């Protein structure tokens, strides 16, 4: 009788431990969030057909062959954060293009004359 009670006790204890484990844990799903810095908050999405001709010619050049425009934005920046010869002046329009080539994406900025601004962000994404 002792063995039977001990076996039942161990069985109930084992069931309690198994049920106490959380098997329905929620796995965090990767979010595709668009982070905008304070300087990019004034951007508005535009159609590729609405881009200035110099910008269109720049993305059709040899440097971007095989890349497609996933999204295009127009922004008036108070400070582009870009230094050097391609720095933009306060209030100048720039165009921010999200380019895609297969699973690879990158963001490129152009001024209204089609000159590439020095900052370029490249993301390798496997989907």
Short mmCIF file of C-alpha atoms in Angstrom, two decimals:
data_model
loop_
_atom_site.label_atom_id
_atom_site.label_comp_id
_atom_site.label_asym_id
_atom_site.label_seq_id
_atom_site.Cartn_x
_atom_site.Cartn_y
_atom_site.Cartn_z
CA UNK A 1 0.00 0.00 0.00
CA UNK A 2 2.88 2.34 0.78
CA UNK A 3 4.33 1.80 -2.68
CA UNK A 4 0.98 2.51 -4.31
CA UNK A 5 0.53 5.80 -2.45
CA UNK A 6 4.13 6.77 -3.17
CA UNK A 7 3.67 5.99 -6.88
CA UNK A 8 0.44 8.02 -7.05
CA UNK A 9 2.15 10.92 -5.27
CA UNK A 10 5.09 10.88 -7.67
CA UNK A 11 2.74 10.65 -10.64
CA UNK A 12 0.68 13.64 -9.47
CA UNK A 13 3.84 15.60 -8.69
CA UNK A 14 5.25 14.86 -12.15
CA UNK A 15 2.01 15.96 -13.81
CA UNK A 16 2.06 19.18 -11.81
CA UNK A 17 5.64 19.93 -12.89
CA UNK A 18 4.87 19.22 -16.54
CA UNK A 19 1.80 21.46 -16.51
CA UNK A 20 3.72 24.23 -14.77
CA UNK A 21 6.06 24.64 -17.74
CA UNK A 22 4.97 27.29 -20.22
CA UNK A 23 4.78 25.57 -23.60
CA UNK A 24 2.83 28.36 -25.29
CA UNK A 25 5.56 30.98 -25.17
CA UNK A 26 5.09 33.67 -27.76
CA UNK A 27 8.07 34.00 -30.02
CA UNK A 28 8.77 37.59 -30.98
CA UNK A 29 8.22 38.15 -34.65
CA UNK A 30 10.71 40.32 -36.46
CA UNK A 31 9.19 43.68 -37.18
CA UNK A 32 10.04 45.73 -40.18
CA UNK A 33 10.05 49.12 -38.65
CA UNK A 34 10.89 52.27 -40.44
CA UNK A 35 13.02 54.36 -38.16
CA UNK A 36 13.14 57.98 -39.09
CA UNK A 37 15.53 60.40 -37.56
CA UNK A 38 14.43 63.89 -36.67
CA UNK A 39 15.92 65.18 -39.90
CA UNK A 40 13.86 62.77 -42.01
CA UNK A 41 10.51 63.44 -40.36
CA UNK A 42 9.43 65.87 -43.06
CA UNK A 43 9.51 63.35 -45.89
CA UNK A 44 6.57 62.50 -48.09
CA UNK A 45 6.26 59.50 -50.36
CA UNK A 46 6.25 60.21 -54.09
CA UNK A 47 5.80 58.09 -57.19
CA UNK A 48 8.88 57.18 -59.20
CA UNK A 49 7.33 58.93 -62.20
CA UNK A 50 7.23 62.17 -60.16
CA UNK A 51 10.99 62.19 -59.54
CA UNK A 52 13.01 64.89 -61.34
CA UNK A 53 14.66 63.77 -64.59
CA UNK A 54 18.23 64.07 -63.20
CA UNK A 55 17.33 61.70 -60.35
CA UNK A 56 15.71 59.26 -62.79
CA UNK A 57 18.85 59.33 -64.95
CA UNK A 58 21.01 58.72 -61.88
CA UNK A 59 19.11 55.58 -60.88
CA UNK A 60 19.16 54.31 -64.47
CA UNK A 61 22.96 54.63 -64.56
CA UNK A 62 25.42 51.75 -64.50
CA UNK A 63 25.84 52.08 -60.71
CA UNK A 64 22.25 50.98 -60.06
CA UNK A 65 21.79 48.45 -62.86
CA UNK A 66 19.64 45.58 -61.57
CA UNK A 67 18.25 47.64 -58.70
CA UNK A 68 14.56 48.56 -58.58
CA UNK A 69 13.00 51.42 -56.65
CA UNK A 70 10.93 49.98 -53.79
CA UNK A 71 9.94 53.40 -52.40
CA UNK A 72 10.74 57.04 -53.13
CA UNK A 73 10.48 59.98 -50.74
CA UNK A 74 10.85 63.73 -51.12
CA UNK A 75 12.19 65.66 -48.17
CA UNK A 76 13.05 69.24 -47.35
CA UNK A 77 15.87 69.05 -44.87
CA UNK A 78 17.08 71.64 -42.47
CA UNK A 79 20.38 69.74 -42.28
CA UNK A 80 21.09 66.58 -44.27
CA UNK A 81 23.83 65.38 -41.96
CA UNK A 82 26.04 64.96 -45.02
CA UNK A 83 29.36 66.73 -45.07
CA UNK A 84 31.68 67.43 -47.95
CA UNK A 85 31.10 68.54 -51.51
CA UNK A 86 27.69 66.86 -51.75
CA UNK A 87 26.25 68.45 -48.62
CA UNK A 88 22.79 69.94 -49.01
CA UNK A 89 21.87 73.44 -47.98
CA UNK A 90 19.13 74.15 -45.49
CA UNK A 91 15.71 73.97 -47.12
CA UNK A 92 16.97 72.15 -50.22
CA UNK A 93 14.89 69.28 -51.56
CA UNK A 94 16.41 65.82 -51.46
CA UNK A 95 15.07 62.50 -52.70
CA UNK A 96 15.43 59.36 -50.61
CA UNK A 97 15.16 56.12 -52.57
CA UNK A 98 14.83 52.63 -51.13
CA UNK A 99 16.39 50.33 -53.73
CA UNK A 100 16.03 46.55 -53.92
CA UNK A 101 18.05 43.92 -55.77
CA UNK A 102 16.68 40.49 -54.86
CA UNK A 103 16.97 40.13 -51.08
CA UNK A 104 19.42 43.04 -50.78
CA UNK A 105 18.14 46.54 -50.05
CA UNK A 106 19.80 49.92 -49.68
CA UNK A 107 18.78 53.51 -49.18
CA UNK A 108 20.31 56.20 -51.37
CA UNK A 109 19.84 59.97 -51.17
CA UNK A 110 20.00 62.34 -54.14
CA UNK A 111 19.67 66.09 -54.46
CA UNK A 112 17.31 67.58 -57.06
CA UNK A 113 20.14 67.66 -59.63
CA UNK A 114 20.69 63.89 -59.41
CA UNK A 115 23.90 64.13 -57.37
CA UNK A 116 24.26 61.27 -54.90
CA UNK A 117 24.67 62.41 -51.32
CA UNK A 118 27.49 60.71 -49.43
CA UNK A 119 25.40 58.85 -46.86
CA UNK A 120 24.27 55.42 -48.06
CA UNK A 121 22.68 52.74 -45.91
CA UNK A 122 22.92 49.15 -47.05
CA UNK A 123 20.93 46.30 -45.52
CA UNK A 124 21.31 42.62 -46.36
CA UNK A 125 18.01 40.92 -45.72
CA UNK A 126 17.20 37.29 -46.29
CA UNK A 127 13.51 36.69 -46.80
#
